[in-house]
Tab-separated table of C-alpha atoms in Angstrom:
chain	number	residue	atom	x	y	z
A	1	MET	CA	15.674	8.287	8.323
A	2	ALA	CA	19.174	10.093	9.381
A	3	ILE	CA	19.895	10.880	5.977
A	4	LYS	CA	18.878	14.524	5.126
A	5	ILE	CA	16.769	14.410	1.873
A	6	GLY	CA	15.981	17.580	0.292
A	7	ARG	CA	12.286	18.260	-0.679
A	8	ASN	CA	12.938	18.360	-4.346
A	9	ASP	CA	15.119	15.381	-4.472
A	10	PRO	CA	14.286	11.755	-5.446
A	11	CYS	CA	11.989	10.283	-2.631
A	12	TRP	CA	13.871	7.476	-0.816
A	13	CYS	CA	11.191	5.014	-1.802
A	14	GLY	CA	12.544	4.791	-5.502
A	15	SER	CA	9.335	5.898	-6.947
A	16	GLY	CA	10.942	8.655	-9.078
A	17	LYS	CA	8.787	11.225	-7.401
A	18	LYS	CA	10.061	14.344	-5.751
A	19	TYR	CA	10.448	13.700	-1.964
A	20	LYS	CA	7.866	16.584	-1.260
A	21	VAL	CA	5.123	14.885	-3.152
A	22	CYS	CA	6.132	11.240	-1.874
A	23	HIS	CA	7.114	10.285	1.490
A	24	GLU	CA	7.948	13.927	3.106
A	25	ALA	CA	4.461	14.009	5.085
A	26	PHE	CA	4.674	10.323	5.674
A	27	ASP	CA	8.181	10.713	7.554
A	28	ALA	CA	7.028	13.531	9.415
A	29	LYS	CA	4.161	11.649	10.750
A	30	ILE	CA	6.394	8.962	11.864
A	31	LYS	CA	8.588	11.914	13.637
A	32	ARG	CA	5.680	13.292	15.563
A	33	TYR	CA	5.233	9.626	16.982
A	34	ALA	CA	9.026	9.242	17.889
A	35	MET	CA	8.862	12.823	19.593
A	36	VAL	CA	6.452	11.350	21.975
A	37	GLY	CA	8.696	8.442	22.893
A	38	HIS	CA	7.311	5.532	20.562
A	39	GLN	CA	9.416	3.084	18.862
A	40	VAL	CA	9.437	3.886	15.198
A	41	PRO	CA	10.603	1.923	11.964
A	42	ASN	CA	13.679	3.417	9.906
A	43	HIS	CA	13.517	3.447	6.301
A	44	SER	CA	15.189	0.249	5.893
A	45	MET	CA	12.090	-1.569	7.687
A	46	ILE	CA	9.745	0.041	4.907
A	47	LYS	CA	9.795	-2.134	1.593
A	48	THR	CA	9.486	0.008	-1.727
A	49	PRO	CA	6.944	-0.898	-4.408
A	50	GLU	CA	9.577	-2.799	-6.490
A	51	GLN	CA	10.765	-4.719	-3.313
A	52	ILE	CA	7.151	-5.772	-2.414
A	53	GLU	CA	6.527	-7.305	-5.948
A	54	GLY	CA	9.609	-9.322	-5.772
A	55	ILE	CA	8.459	-10.479	-2.124
A	56	ARG	CA	5.075	-11.374	-3.663
A	57	ALA	CA	6.728	-13.489	-6.262
A	58	ALA	CA	8.659	-15.351	-3.686
A	59	ALA	CA	5.690	-15.947	-1.401
A	60	LYS	CA	3.726	-17.512	-4.723
A	61	VAL	CA	6.386	-20.030	-4.654
A	62	ASN	CA	6.613	-20.589	-1.014
A	63	VAL	CA	2.833	-21.229	-0.680
A	64	ALA	CA	2.985	-23.645	-3.588
A	65	VAL	CA	5.567	-25.411	-1.962
A	66	LEU	CA	3.592	-25.792	1.468
A	67	ASP	CA	0.407	-26.579	-0.704
A	68	TYR	CA	2.406	-29.484	-1.973
A	69	VAL	CA	3.438	-30.704	1.386
A	70	ALA	CA	-0.362	-30.266	2.562
A	71	ALA	CA	-1.334	-32.341	-0.301
A	72	ASN	CA	0.918	-35.328	0.452
A	73	ILE	CA	1.769	-35.609	3.865
A	74	LYS	CA	0.121	-38.419	6.016
A	75	ALA	CA	1.185	-41.331	8.511
A	76	GLY	CA	4.051	-43.615	7.163
A	77	CYS	CA	5.891	-40.480	5.555
A	78	SER	CA	9.177	-39.653	7.252
A	79	THR	CA	10.362	-36.151	7.811
A	80	GLN	CA	12.805	-36.392	5.252
A	81	ASP	CA	10.468	-37.041	2.595
A	82	ILE	CA	9.094	-33.791	3.375
A	83	ASP	CA	12.519	-32.269	3.143
A	84	ASP	CA	12.737	-34.131	-0.552
A	85	TRP	CA	9.331	-32.515	-1.540
A	86	VAL	CA	10.329	-29.056	-0.560
A	87	SER	CA	13.618	-29.361	-2.082
A	88	SER	CA	12.238	-30.781	-5.297
A	89	LYS	CA	9.152	-28.497	-5.510
A	90	THR	CA	11.003	-25.227	-4.860
A	91	ALA	CA	13.467	-25.915	-7.640
A	92	GLU	CA	10.952	-26.903	-10.026
A	93	LEU	CA	9.011	-23.456	-9.394
A	94	GLY	CA	12.353	-21.545	-9.627
A	95	GLY	CA	13.108	-20.893	-6.105
A	96	ILE	CA	15.896	-21.528	-3.687
A	97	PRO	CA	15.077	-22.940	-0.264
A	98	ALA	CA	16.470	-20.413	2.203
A	99	GLN	CA	16.922	-22.774	5.508
A	100	LEU	CA	19.668	-24.745	3.420
A	101	ASN	CA	22.946	-24.201	5.197
A	102	TYR	CA	21.616	-20.962	6.727
A	103	GLU	CA	23.835	-20.473	9.876
A	104	GLY	CA	24.650	-24.440	9.381
A	105	PHE	CA	21.121	-25.715	9.045
A	106	PRO	CA	21.713	-28.695	7.020
A	107	LYS	CA	18.186	-29.192	5.370
A	108	THR	CA	15.837	-27.182	3.462
A	109	VAL	CA	12.943	-26.990	5.772
A	110	CYS	CA	12.049	-27.335	9.360
A	111	THR	CA	9.638	-29.898	10.576
A	112	SER	CA	8.851	-30.134	14.377
A	113	ILE	CA	6.686	-32.834	15.784
A	114	ASN	CA	4.386	-32.531	19.111
A	115	GLU	CA	6.813	-31.422	21.935
A	116	VAL	CA	9.532	-30.016	19.441
A	117	ILE	CA	8.843	-26.101	19.239
A	118	CYS	CA	10.772	-25.355	16.003
A	119	HIS	CA	13.758	-26.067	14.178
A	120	GLY	CA	13.201	-29.626	14.000
A	121	ILE	CA	15.736	-31.141	11.308
A	122	PRO	CA	14.247	-33.743	8.921
A	123	ASN	CA	15.361	-37.335	9.244
A	124	LYS	CA	14.806	-40.366	7.221
A	125	ASP	CA	14.415	-42.254	10.784
A	126	GLU	CA	11.444	-40.140	11.905
A	127	ILE	CA	8.234	-41.275	10.754
A	128	LEU	CA	4.858	-39.709	10.962
A	129	LYS	CA	2.454	-41.625	12.934
A	130	ASP	CA	-1.438	-41.431	13.619
A	131	GLY	CA	-2.001	-38.725	16.291
A	132	ASP	CA	1.242	-36.537	15.541
A	133	ILE	CA	1.024	-32.941	15.127
A	134	ILE	CA	3.765	-31.344	12.911
A	135	ASN	CA	4.831	-27.959	11.870
A	136	VAL	CA	6.506	-27.442	8.284
A	137	ASP	CA	8.262	-24.301	8.286
A	138	CYS	CA	9.493	-23.197	4.697
A	139	THR	CA	11.287	-20.112	3.603
A	140	THR	CA	11.871	-19.487	-0.017
A	141	ILE	CA	14.172	-17.127	-2.253
A	142	VAL	CA	13.327	-15.873	-5.649
A	143	ASN	CA	15.411	-13.349	-7.585
A	144	GLY	CA	16.799	-12.539	-4.081
A	145	TYR	CA	13.699	-11.902	-2.162
A	146	TYR	CA	12.330	-13.912	0.736
A	147	ALA	CA	9.076	-15.291	1.657
A	148	ASP	CA	8.565	-17.320	5.051
A	149	SER	CA	5.795	-19.034	6.232
A	150	SER	CA	4.485	-22.186	8.161
A	151	ARG	CA	1.542	-24.498	8.674
A	152	MET	CA	0.550	-27.023	11.264
A	153	PHE	CA	-0.769	-30.428	10.069
A	154	MET	CA	-2.653	-33.173	12.148
A	155	ILE	CA	-1.916	-36.561	11.079
A	156	GLY	CA	-4.804	-39.342	11.374
A	157	ASP	CA	-6.839	-39.707	14.620
A	158	VAL	CA	-5.480	-36.465	16.713
A	159	SER	CA	-6.529	-36.055	20.282
A	160	PRO	CA	-8.953	-33.544	21.370
A	161	GLU	CA	-6.461	-31.548	23.303
A	162	LYS	CA	-4.000	-31.417	20.629
A	163	ARG	CA	-6.540	-30.605	18.014
A	164	LYS	CA	-7.708	-27.614	20.491
A	165	LEU	CA	-3.949	-26.461	20.797
A	166	VAL	CA	-3.730	-26.312	16.755
A	167	GLU	CA	-6.896	-24.755	16.166
A	168	VAL	CA	-6.325	-22.059	19.021
A	169	THR	CA	-2.870	-21.193	17.944
A	170	LYS	CA	-4.215	-20.569	14.134
A	171	GLU	CA	-6.939	-18.359	15.910
A	172	CYS	CA	-4.236	-16.360	17.867
A	173	VAL	CA	-2.571	-15.595	14.623
A	174	GLU	CA	-5.918	-14.646	13.037
A	175	LEU	CA	-6.901	-12.267	15.968
A	176	GLY	CA	-3.331	-11.006	15.719
A	177	LEU	CA	-3.872	-10.223	12.218
A	178	LYS	CA	-6.722	-8.282	13.075
A	179	GLU	CA	-4.546	-5.765	14.731
A	180	VAL	CA	-2.029	-5.039	12.014
A	181	LYS	CA	-2.923	-1.957	10.598
A	182	PRO	CA	-1.223	1.316	9.647
A	183	TRP	CA	-0.513	3.934	12.764
A	184	SER	CA	-0.999	1.116	15.170
A	185	PHE	CA	1.456	-0.641	17.308
A	186	LEU	CA	2.933	-4.510	17.362
A	187	GLY	CA	1.856	-4.557	20.860
A	188	ASN	CA	-1.847	-4.479	20.136
A	189	MET	CA	-1.099	-7.708	17.784
A	190	ALA	CA	1.022	-9.131	20.651
A	191	ASN	CA	-1.546	-8.444	23.347
A	192	ALA	CA	-4.546	-10.244	21.022
A	193	VAL	CA	-2.267	-13.353	20.376
A	194	ASN	CA	-1.465	-13.780	24.169
A	195	LYS	CA	-5.033	-12.823	25.364
A	196	HIS	CA	-6.390	-15.583	23.488
A	197	ALA	CA	-3.766	-18.439	24.063
A	198	THR	CA	-3.959	-17.853	28.001
A	199	GLU	CA	-7.711	-17.579	28.105
A	200	ASN	CA	-7.594	-21.194	26.369
A	201	GLY	CA	-5.185	-22.476	29.032
A	202	PHE	CA	-1.990	-22.202	26.927
A	203	SER	CA	0.821	-20.251	27.034
A	204	VAL	CA	3.379	-18.526	24.529
A	205	VAL	CA	7.090	-18.930	24.267
A	206	ARG	CA	8.809	-15.565	25.066
A	207	GLU	CA	12.264	-16.343	23.845
A	208	ILE	CA	11.397	-16.678	20.007
A	209	GLY	CA	9.284	-14.604	17.813
A	210	GLY	CA	8.597	-13.479	14.625
A	211	HIS	CA	10.413	-10.700	12.585
A	212	GLY	CA	11.091	-8.691	9.419
A	213	CYS	CA	11.506	-10.461	6.240
A	214	GLY	CA	11.632	-10.018	2.519
A	215	VAL	CA	15.021	-8.650	1.562
A	216	ASP	CA	16.878	-10.703	3.756
A	217	PHE	CA	15.703	-13.667	5.862
A	218	HIS	CA	15.688	-12.252	9.354
A	219	GLU	CA	15.225	-8.447	9.675
A	220	ASP	CA	13.990	-6.001	12.165
A	221	PRO	CA	11.305	-5.578	13.952
A	222	TRP	CA	11.737	-8.361	16.403
A	223	VAL	CA	8.026	-9.553	16.611
A	224	GLY	CA	7.171	-10.896	20.170
A	225	TYR	CA	3.707	-11.905	21.741
A	226	TYR	CA	4.051	-10.046	25.223
A	227	GLY	CA	2.818	-6.597	25.299
A	228	LYS	CA	0.328	-4.104	26.152
A	229	PRO	CA	-1.933	-2.256	23.669
A	230	ASN	CA	-0.316	0.785	21.924
A	231	THR	CA	3.173	0.107	23.031
A	232	GLN	CA	6.305	-1.482	20.976
A	233	MET	CA	7.140	-0.599	17.262
A	234	LEU	CA	4.673	1.591	15.460
A	235	LEU	CA	3.503	0.045	12.152
A	236	VAL	CA	3.366	1.824	9.145
A	237	PRO	CA	2.420	1.185	5.431
A	238	GLY	CA	5.524	-0.943	3.492
A	239	MET	CA	6.605	-2.676	6.521
A	240	ILE	CA	6.560	-6.778	6.108
A	241	PHE	CA	7.002	-9.178	9.117
A	242	THR	CA	6.095	-12.569	10.193
A	243	ILE	CA	3.325	-13.505	12.805
A	244	GLU	CA	4.363	-16.802	14.163
A	245	PRO	CA	3.677	-17.480	17.802
A	246	MET	CA	4.776	-20.854	19.324
A	247	VAL	CA	1.966	-21.751	21.592
A	248	ASN	CA	2.555	-24.521	24.370
A	249	MET	CA	-0.103	-26.887	25.623
A	250	GLY	CA	1.739	-26.646	29.313
A	251	SER	CA	4.523	-24.344	30.484
A	252	ALA	CA	6.012	-21.365	28.092
A	253	LYS	CA	9.445	-22.822	29.084
A	254	ILE	CA	11.791	-24.008	26.427
A	255	ASN	CA	14.763	-26.524	26.376
A	256	ASN	CA	17.219	-25.507	23.659
A	257	ASN	CA	20.170	-27.956	24.610
A	258	ALA	CA	19.477	-30.291	21.722
A	259	GLU	CA	22.400	-32.562	20.497
A	260	ASP	CA	21.969	-31.470	17.169
A	261	GLY	CA	22.228	-27.895	17.997
A	262	TRP	CA	18.805	-26.847	16.304
A	263	ARG	CA	15.758	-28.418	18.046
A	264	ILE	CA	13.903	-26.447	20.574
A	265	VAL	CA	11.423	-28.434	22.802
A	266	THR	CA	8.910	-27.728	25.468
A	267	ALA	CA	10.615	-28.014	28.959
A	268	ASP	CA	7.880	-30.146	30.311
A	269	GLY	CA	7.464	-32.620	27.278
A	270	LYS	CA	4.088	-31.334	26.193
A	271	PRO	CA	3.072	-30.525	22.504
A	272	SER	CA	3.653	-27.119	20.940
A	273	ALA	CA	1.962	-25.694	18.026
A	274	GLN	CA	2.768	-22.775	15.458
A	275	TRP	CA	1.270	-21.192	12.663
A	276	GLU	CA	3.298	-18.531	10.601
A	277	ILE	CA	2.302	-16.009	8.243
A	278	GLN	CA	4.274	-13.178	6.447
A	279	VAL	CA	2.151	-9.803	6.271
A	280	LEU	CA	2.460	-6.477	4.685
A	281	VAL	CA	1.087	-3.416	6.314
A	282	THR	CA	-0.932	-1.326	3.893
A	283	GLU	CA	-2.469	1.960	3.614
A	284	THR	CA	-5.892	0.500	4.595
A	285	GLY	CA	-4.933	-2.389	6.682
A	286	ASN	CA	-2.678	-5.558	5.985
A	287	GLU	CA	-2.183	-8.189	3.289
A	288	VAL	CA	-0.905	-11.710	4.023
A	289	ILE	CA	1.837	-12.378	1.579
A	290	SER	CA	2.668	-15.869	2.334
A	291	TRP	CA	0.759	-18.378	4.623
């Protein structure tokens, strides 16, 4: 918000309306929060109506791809099979897999099994077996806009301990989502997520979190899951970010020294789970864009 806009100039949001009747009062409200010490978003974090529609279109493809994975995943599949499904289905629906070649990542999707927290690389020799839990993390580009979400899948007869981990992690996301509302704070969401995880005997990874997403793969703000209510970034209508806590059955400590340079695993070898949704802050609450 460093650029000075005249009251009669076109609004920065692209609506075509004069600034004074569009976002002048909105910007003034944000400024008041900043003046008392709160972290506030800049205009680049606030999506325009045109951008939001583009992100929704990308999300339709992303959700459909994960639905296809859900309909086909089972014991005996390789993680390379999952990568092949994502690649072909994304192309069929007119999208581009954002993960492929992103900072050198060699595949179209992340497949993270059991103790792998995130960034698992699909492999034809990695076969899903009865009792596994797996996170499939998919990001899709459509016409330059990004959608990002992930789901957990329980393969066959999963132990009660793993099932609880998967279910509680999903509950963490749902409880965090309830705290996403305009003129609230990311700390409220973070606190809700962490409180539910720890009350169930689990821990939340600190080093890796969610992020803004839509015009680019990873944008501000960074979204963590440790924090006090009414702290961290102010949430305002038009912000889009992911909620994706990584919840460990044991310690929150991680090991990121994988030979492939990507896989991050739990330091104690115990299972981890993650669900990811992409959320739009609206005038009245929130909208889940991708899941």
